Tab-separated table of C-alpha atoms in Angstrom:
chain	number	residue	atom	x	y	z
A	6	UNK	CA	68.776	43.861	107.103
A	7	UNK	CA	69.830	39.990	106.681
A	8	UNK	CA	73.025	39.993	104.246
A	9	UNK	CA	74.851	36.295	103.463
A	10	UNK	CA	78.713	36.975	102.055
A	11	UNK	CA	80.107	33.851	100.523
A	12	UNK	CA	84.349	33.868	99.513
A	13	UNK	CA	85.610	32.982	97.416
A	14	UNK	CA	83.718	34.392	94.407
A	15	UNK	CA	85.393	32.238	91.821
A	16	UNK	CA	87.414	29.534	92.321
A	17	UNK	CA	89.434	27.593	89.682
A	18	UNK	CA	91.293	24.043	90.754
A	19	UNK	CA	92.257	20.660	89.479
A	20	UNK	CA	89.907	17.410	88.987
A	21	UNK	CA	90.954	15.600	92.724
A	22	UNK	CA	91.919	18.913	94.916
A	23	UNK	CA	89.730	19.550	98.000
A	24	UNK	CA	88.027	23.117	97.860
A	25	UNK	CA	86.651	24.703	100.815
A	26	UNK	CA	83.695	27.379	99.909
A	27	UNK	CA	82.562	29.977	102.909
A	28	UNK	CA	79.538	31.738	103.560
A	29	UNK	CA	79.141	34.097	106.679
A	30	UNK	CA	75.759	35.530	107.766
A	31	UNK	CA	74.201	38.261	109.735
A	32	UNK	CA	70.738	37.469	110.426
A	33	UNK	CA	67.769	38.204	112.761
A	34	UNK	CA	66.650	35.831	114.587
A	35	UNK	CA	68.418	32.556	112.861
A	36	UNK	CA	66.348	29.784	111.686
A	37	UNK	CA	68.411	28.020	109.493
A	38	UNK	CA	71.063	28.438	106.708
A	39	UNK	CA	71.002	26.229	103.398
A	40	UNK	CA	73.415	25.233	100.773
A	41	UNK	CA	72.886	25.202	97.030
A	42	UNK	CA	74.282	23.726	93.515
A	43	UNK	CA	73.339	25.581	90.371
A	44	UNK	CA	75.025	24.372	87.078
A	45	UNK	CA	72.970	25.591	83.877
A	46	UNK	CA	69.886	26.484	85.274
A	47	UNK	CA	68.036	25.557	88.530
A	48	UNK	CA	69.246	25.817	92.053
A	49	UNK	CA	69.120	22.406	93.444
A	50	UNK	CA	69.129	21.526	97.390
A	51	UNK	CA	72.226	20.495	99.060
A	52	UNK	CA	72.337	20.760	102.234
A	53	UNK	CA	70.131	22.665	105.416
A	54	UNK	CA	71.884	23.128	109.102
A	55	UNK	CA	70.323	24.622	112.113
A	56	UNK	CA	72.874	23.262	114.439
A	57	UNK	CA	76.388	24.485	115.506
A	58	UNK	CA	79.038	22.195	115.136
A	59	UNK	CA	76.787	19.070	113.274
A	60	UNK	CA	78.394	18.116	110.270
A	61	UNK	CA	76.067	17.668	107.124
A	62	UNK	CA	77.942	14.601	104.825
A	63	UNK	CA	76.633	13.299	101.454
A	64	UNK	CA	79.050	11.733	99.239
A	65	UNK	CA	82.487	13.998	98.828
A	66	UNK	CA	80.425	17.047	100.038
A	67	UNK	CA	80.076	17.935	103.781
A	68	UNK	CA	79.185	21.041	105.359
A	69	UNK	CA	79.181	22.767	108.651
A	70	UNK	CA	77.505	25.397	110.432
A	71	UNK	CA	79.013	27.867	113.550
A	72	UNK	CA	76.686	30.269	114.931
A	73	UNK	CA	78.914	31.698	117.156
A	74	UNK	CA	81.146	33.260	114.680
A	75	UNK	CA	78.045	33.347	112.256
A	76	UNK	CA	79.704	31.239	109.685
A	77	UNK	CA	79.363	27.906	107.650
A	78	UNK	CA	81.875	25.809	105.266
A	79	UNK	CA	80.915	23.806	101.927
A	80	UNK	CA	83.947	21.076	101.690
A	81	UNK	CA	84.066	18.842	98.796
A	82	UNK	CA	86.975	16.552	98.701
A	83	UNK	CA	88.304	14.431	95.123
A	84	UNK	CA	86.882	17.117	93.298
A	85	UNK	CA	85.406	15.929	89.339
A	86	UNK	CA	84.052	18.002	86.790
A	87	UNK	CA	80.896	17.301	87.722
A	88	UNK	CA	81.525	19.853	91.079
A	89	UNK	CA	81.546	22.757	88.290
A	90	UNK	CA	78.715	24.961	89.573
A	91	UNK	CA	77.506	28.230	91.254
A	92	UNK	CA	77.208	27.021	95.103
A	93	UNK	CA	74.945	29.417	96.856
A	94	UNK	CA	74.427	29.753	100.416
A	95	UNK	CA	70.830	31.132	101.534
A	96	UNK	CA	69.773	31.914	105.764
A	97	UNK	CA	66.265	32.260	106.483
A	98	UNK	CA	65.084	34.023	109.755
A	99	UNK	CA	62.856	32.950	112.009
A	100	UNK	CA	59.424	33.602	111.445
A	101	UNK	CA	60.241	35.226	107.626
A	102	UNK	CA	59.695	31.450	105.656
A	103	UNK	CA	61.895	33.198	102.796
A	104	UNK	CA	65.403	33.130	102.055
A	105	UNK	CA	68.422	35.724	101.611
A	106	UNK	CA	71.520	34.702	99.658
A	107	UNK	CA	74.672	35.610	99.167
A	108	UNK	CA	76.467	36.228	95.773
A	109	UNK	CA	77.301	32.912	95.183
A	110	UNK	CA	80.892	31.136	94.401
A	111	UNK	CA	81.752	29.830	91.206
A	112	UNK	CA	83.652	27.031	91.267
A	113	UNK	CA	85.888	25.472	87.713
A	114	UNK	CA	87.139	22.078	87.834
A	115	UNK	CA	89.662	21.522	85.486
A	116	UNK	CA	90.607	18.055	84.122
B	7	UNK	CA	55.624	14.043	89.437
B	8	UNK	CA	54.903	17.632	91.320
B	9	UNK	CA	56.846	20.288	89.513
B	10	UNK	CA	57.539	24.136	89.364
B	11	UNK	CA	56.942	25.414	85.529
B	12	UNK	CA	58.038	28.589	84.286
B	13	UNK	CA	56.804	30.574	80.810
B	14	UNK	CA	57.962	31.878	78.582
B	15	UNK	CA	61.775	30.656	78.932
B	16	UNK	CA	63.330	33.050	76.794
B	17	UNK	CA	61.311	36.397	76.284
B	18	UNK	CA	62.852	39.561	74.538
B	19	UNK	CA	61.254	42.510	74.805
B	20	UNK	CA	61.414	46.282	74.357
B	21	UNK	CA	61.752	49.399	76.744
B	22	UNK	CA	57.958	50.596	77.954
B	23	UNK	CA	55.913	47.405	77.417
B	24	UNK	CA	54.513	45.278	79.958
B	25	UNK	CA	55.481	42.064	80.365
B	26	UNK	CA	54.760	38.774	82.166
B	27	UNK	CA	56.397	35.847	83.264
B	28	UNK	CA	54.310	32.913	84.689
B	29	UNK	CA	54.906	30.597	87.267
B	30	UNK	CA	52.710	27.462	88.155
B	31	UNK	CA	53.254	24.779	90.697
B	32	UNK	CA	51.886	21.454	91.106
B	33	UNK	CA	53.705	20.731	94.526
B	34	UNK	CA	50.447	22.802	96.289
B	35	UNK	CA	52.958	24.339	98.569
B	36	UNK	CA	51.313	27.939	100.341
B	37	UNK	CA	54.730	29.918	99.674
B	38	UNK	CA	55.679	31.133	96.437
B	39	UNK	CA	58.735	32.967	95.532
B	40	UNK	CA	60.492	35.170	92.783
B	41	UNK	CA	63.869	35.956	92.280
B	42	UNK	CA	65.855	37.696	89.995
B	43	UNK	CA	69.294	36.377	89.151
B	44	UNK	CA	72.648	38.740	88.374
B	45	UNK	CA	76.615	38.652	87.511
B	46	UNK	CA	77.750	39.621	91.277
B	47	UNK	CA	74.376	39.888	93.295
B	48	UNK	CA	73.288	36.320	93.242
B	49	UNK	CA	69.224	35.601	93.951
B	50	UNK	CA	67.370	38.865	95.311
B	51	UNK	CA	64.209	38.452	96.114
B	52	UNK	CA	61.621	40.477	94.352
B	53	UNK	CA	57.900	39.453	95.668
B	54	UNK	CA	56.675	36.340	97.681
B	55	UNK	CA	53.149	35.729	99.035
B	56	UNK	CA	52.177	32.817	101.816
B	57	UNK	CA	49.143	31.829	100.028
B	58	UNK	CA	45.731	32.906	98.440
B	59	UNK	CA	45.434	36.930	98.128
B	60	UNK	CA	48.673	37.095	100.072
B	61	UNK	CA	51.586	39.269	98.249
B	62	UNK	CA	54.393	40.967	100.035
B	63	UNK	CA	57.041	42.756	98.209
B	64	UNK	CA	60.913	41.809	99.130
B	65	UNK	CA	64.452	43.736	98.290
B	66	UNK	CA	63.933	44.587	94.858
B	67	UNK	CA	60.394	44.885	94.115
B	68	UNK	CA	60.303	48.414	92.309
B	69	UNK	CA	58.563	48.124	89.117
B	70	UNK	CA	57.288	44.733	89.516
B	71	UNK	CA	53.957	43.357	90.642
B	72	UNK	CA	52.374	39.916	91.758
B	73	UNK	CA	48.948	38.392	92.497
B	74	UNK	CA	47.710	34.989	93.759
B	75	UNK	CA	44.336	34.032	92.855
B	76	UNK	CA	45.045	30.481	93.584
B	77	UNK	CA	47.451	28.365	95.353
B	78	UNK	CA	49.137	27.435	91.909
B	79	UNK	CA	50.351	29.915	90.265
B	80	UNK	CA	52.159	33.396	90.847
B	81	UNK	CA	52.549	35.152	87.430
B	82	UNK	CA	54.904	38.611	87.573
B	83	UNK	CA	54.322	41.483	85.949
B	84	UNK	CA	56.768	44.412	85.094
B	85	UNK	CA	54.425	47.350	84.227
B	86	UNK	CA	56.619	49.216	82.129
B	87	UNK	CA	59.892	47.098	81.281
B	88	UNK	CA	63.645	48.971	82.056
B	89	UNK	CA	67.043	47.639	80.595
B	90	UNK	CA	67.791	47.157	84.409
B	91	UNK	CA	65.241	44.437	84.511
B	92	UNK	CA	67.223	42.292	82.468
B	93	UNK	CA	68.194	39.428	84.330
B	94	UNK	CA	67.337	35.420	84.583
B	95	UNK	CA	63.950	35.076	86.434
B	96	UNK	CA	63.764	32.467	89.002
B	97	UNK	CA	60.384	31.123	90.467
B	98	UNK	CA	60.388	29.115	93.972
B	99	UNK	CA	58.062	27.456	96.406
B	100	UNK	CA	58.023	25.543	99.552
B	101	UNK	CA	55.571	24.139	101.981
B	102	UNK	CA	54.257	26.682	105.334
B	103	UNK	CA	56.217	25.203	108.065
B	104	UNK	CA	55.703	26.414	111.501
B	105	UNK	CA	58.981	24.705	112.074
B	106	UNK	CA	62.163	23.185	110.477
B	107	UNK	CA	63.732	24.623	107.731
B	108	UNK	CA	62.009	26.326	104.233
B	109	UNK	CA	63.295	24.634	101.622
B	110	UNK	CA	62.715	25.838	98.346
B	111	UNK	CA	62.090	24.241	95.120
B	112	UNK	CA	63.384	26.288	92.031
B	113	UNK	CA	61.572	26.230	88.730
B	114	UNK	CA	64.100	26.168	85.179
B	115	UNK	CA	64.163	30.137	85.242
B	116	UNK	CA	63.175	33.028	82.656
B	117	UNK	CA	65.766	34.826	80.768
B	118	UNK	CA	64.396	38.289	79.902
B	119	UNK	CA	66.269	40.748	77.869
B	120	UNK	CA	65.066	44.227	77.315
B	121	UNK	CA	65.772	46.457	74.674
């Protein structure tokens, strides 16, 4: 069975700090693993890697992707407010066209 | 602009009745998606279906149901509606891709409460 496990859960820092969110995956047959912001309601795309070792940039948020160790890092550097949100990382198998995420990790930034 | 709508947003029901949340998509995308949303167990996927007459059920599909008459919409129906079913109702789509990655597009979400 696929399982995603992101850490931290929750995460609280100050507005400027540089937060680093994980997700590790098992997963038949890997396809791809995506990135996700929720704030009040929607999910909203971030980021999708397929590659080991590519970095993903936009803005103050970059992501990576090892599929060696089966892992991947959200970085967001100069944090604001506006980073408060559930990030949720999803992996998709090959051949299933659906995804599996993991619990998701609330992050606070405080002013 | 394409776009994933969900109904009703809010819903509050009781125990025993049947209920039905609707999901319609203008994106025409084959794949269609629900998930249900909860404190410590993030988005688990209930049913999906890759297009027309296609359903297939996913992790947490007891005491839910879907059908696809069309390639629009993919309404879900809990037969007989449990306390345990209360949770926040996500919809999704995405194109069929025989390659690259399967994005999906989310609609606003359904908050159901049963009493």
């Amino acid at each position: 069975e696929d399982k995603v496990v992101q850490s931290p859960l929750s995460l609280v820092v100050h507005e400027g700090d540089t937060v680093t969110l994980n997700c590790s995956y098992e997963v038949t047959n890997f396809r791809s693993l995506l990135w996700y912001k929720q704030e009040k309601k929607a999910p909203t795309f971030l980021f999708m890697l397929t590659s080991s070792g590519i970095e993903k940039k936009s803005g103050r948020l970059s992501s990576i992707l090892d599929k060696k160790e089966l892992f991947s890092i959200l970085n967001i550097t100069a944090t604001q407010t506006g980073d408060s949100a559930v990030y949720l990382c999803a992996v998709e198998g090959q051949g299933a066209q659906k995804l599996v995420f993991g619990q998701g990790t609330r992050l606070t930034i405080n002013p | 602009d394409a776009e994933i709508t969900q109904s009703p947003r809010h819903k509050i029901t009781e125990t025993g009745r049947q209920v039905t949340l609707a999901c319609h998509q203008t994106w025409n995308h084959n794949n269609m998606f629900w998930y249900r949303q909860d404190l410590g167990h993030g988005l688990r996927l209930i049913h999906y279906s890759y297009g027309v007459h296609d359903t297939n059920k996913g992790e947490v599909s007891d005491g839910y149901s879907v059908s696809r008459s069309n390639t629009e919409d993919l309404p879900l129906t809990l037969e007989s509606a449990a306390s345990s079913q209360t949770s926040v109702y996500f919809c999704a789509s995405s194109e069929s891709r025989l390659s690259g990655a399967n994005v999906l597009t989310f609609g606003a979400g359904s908050r159901l409460t049963v009493l």
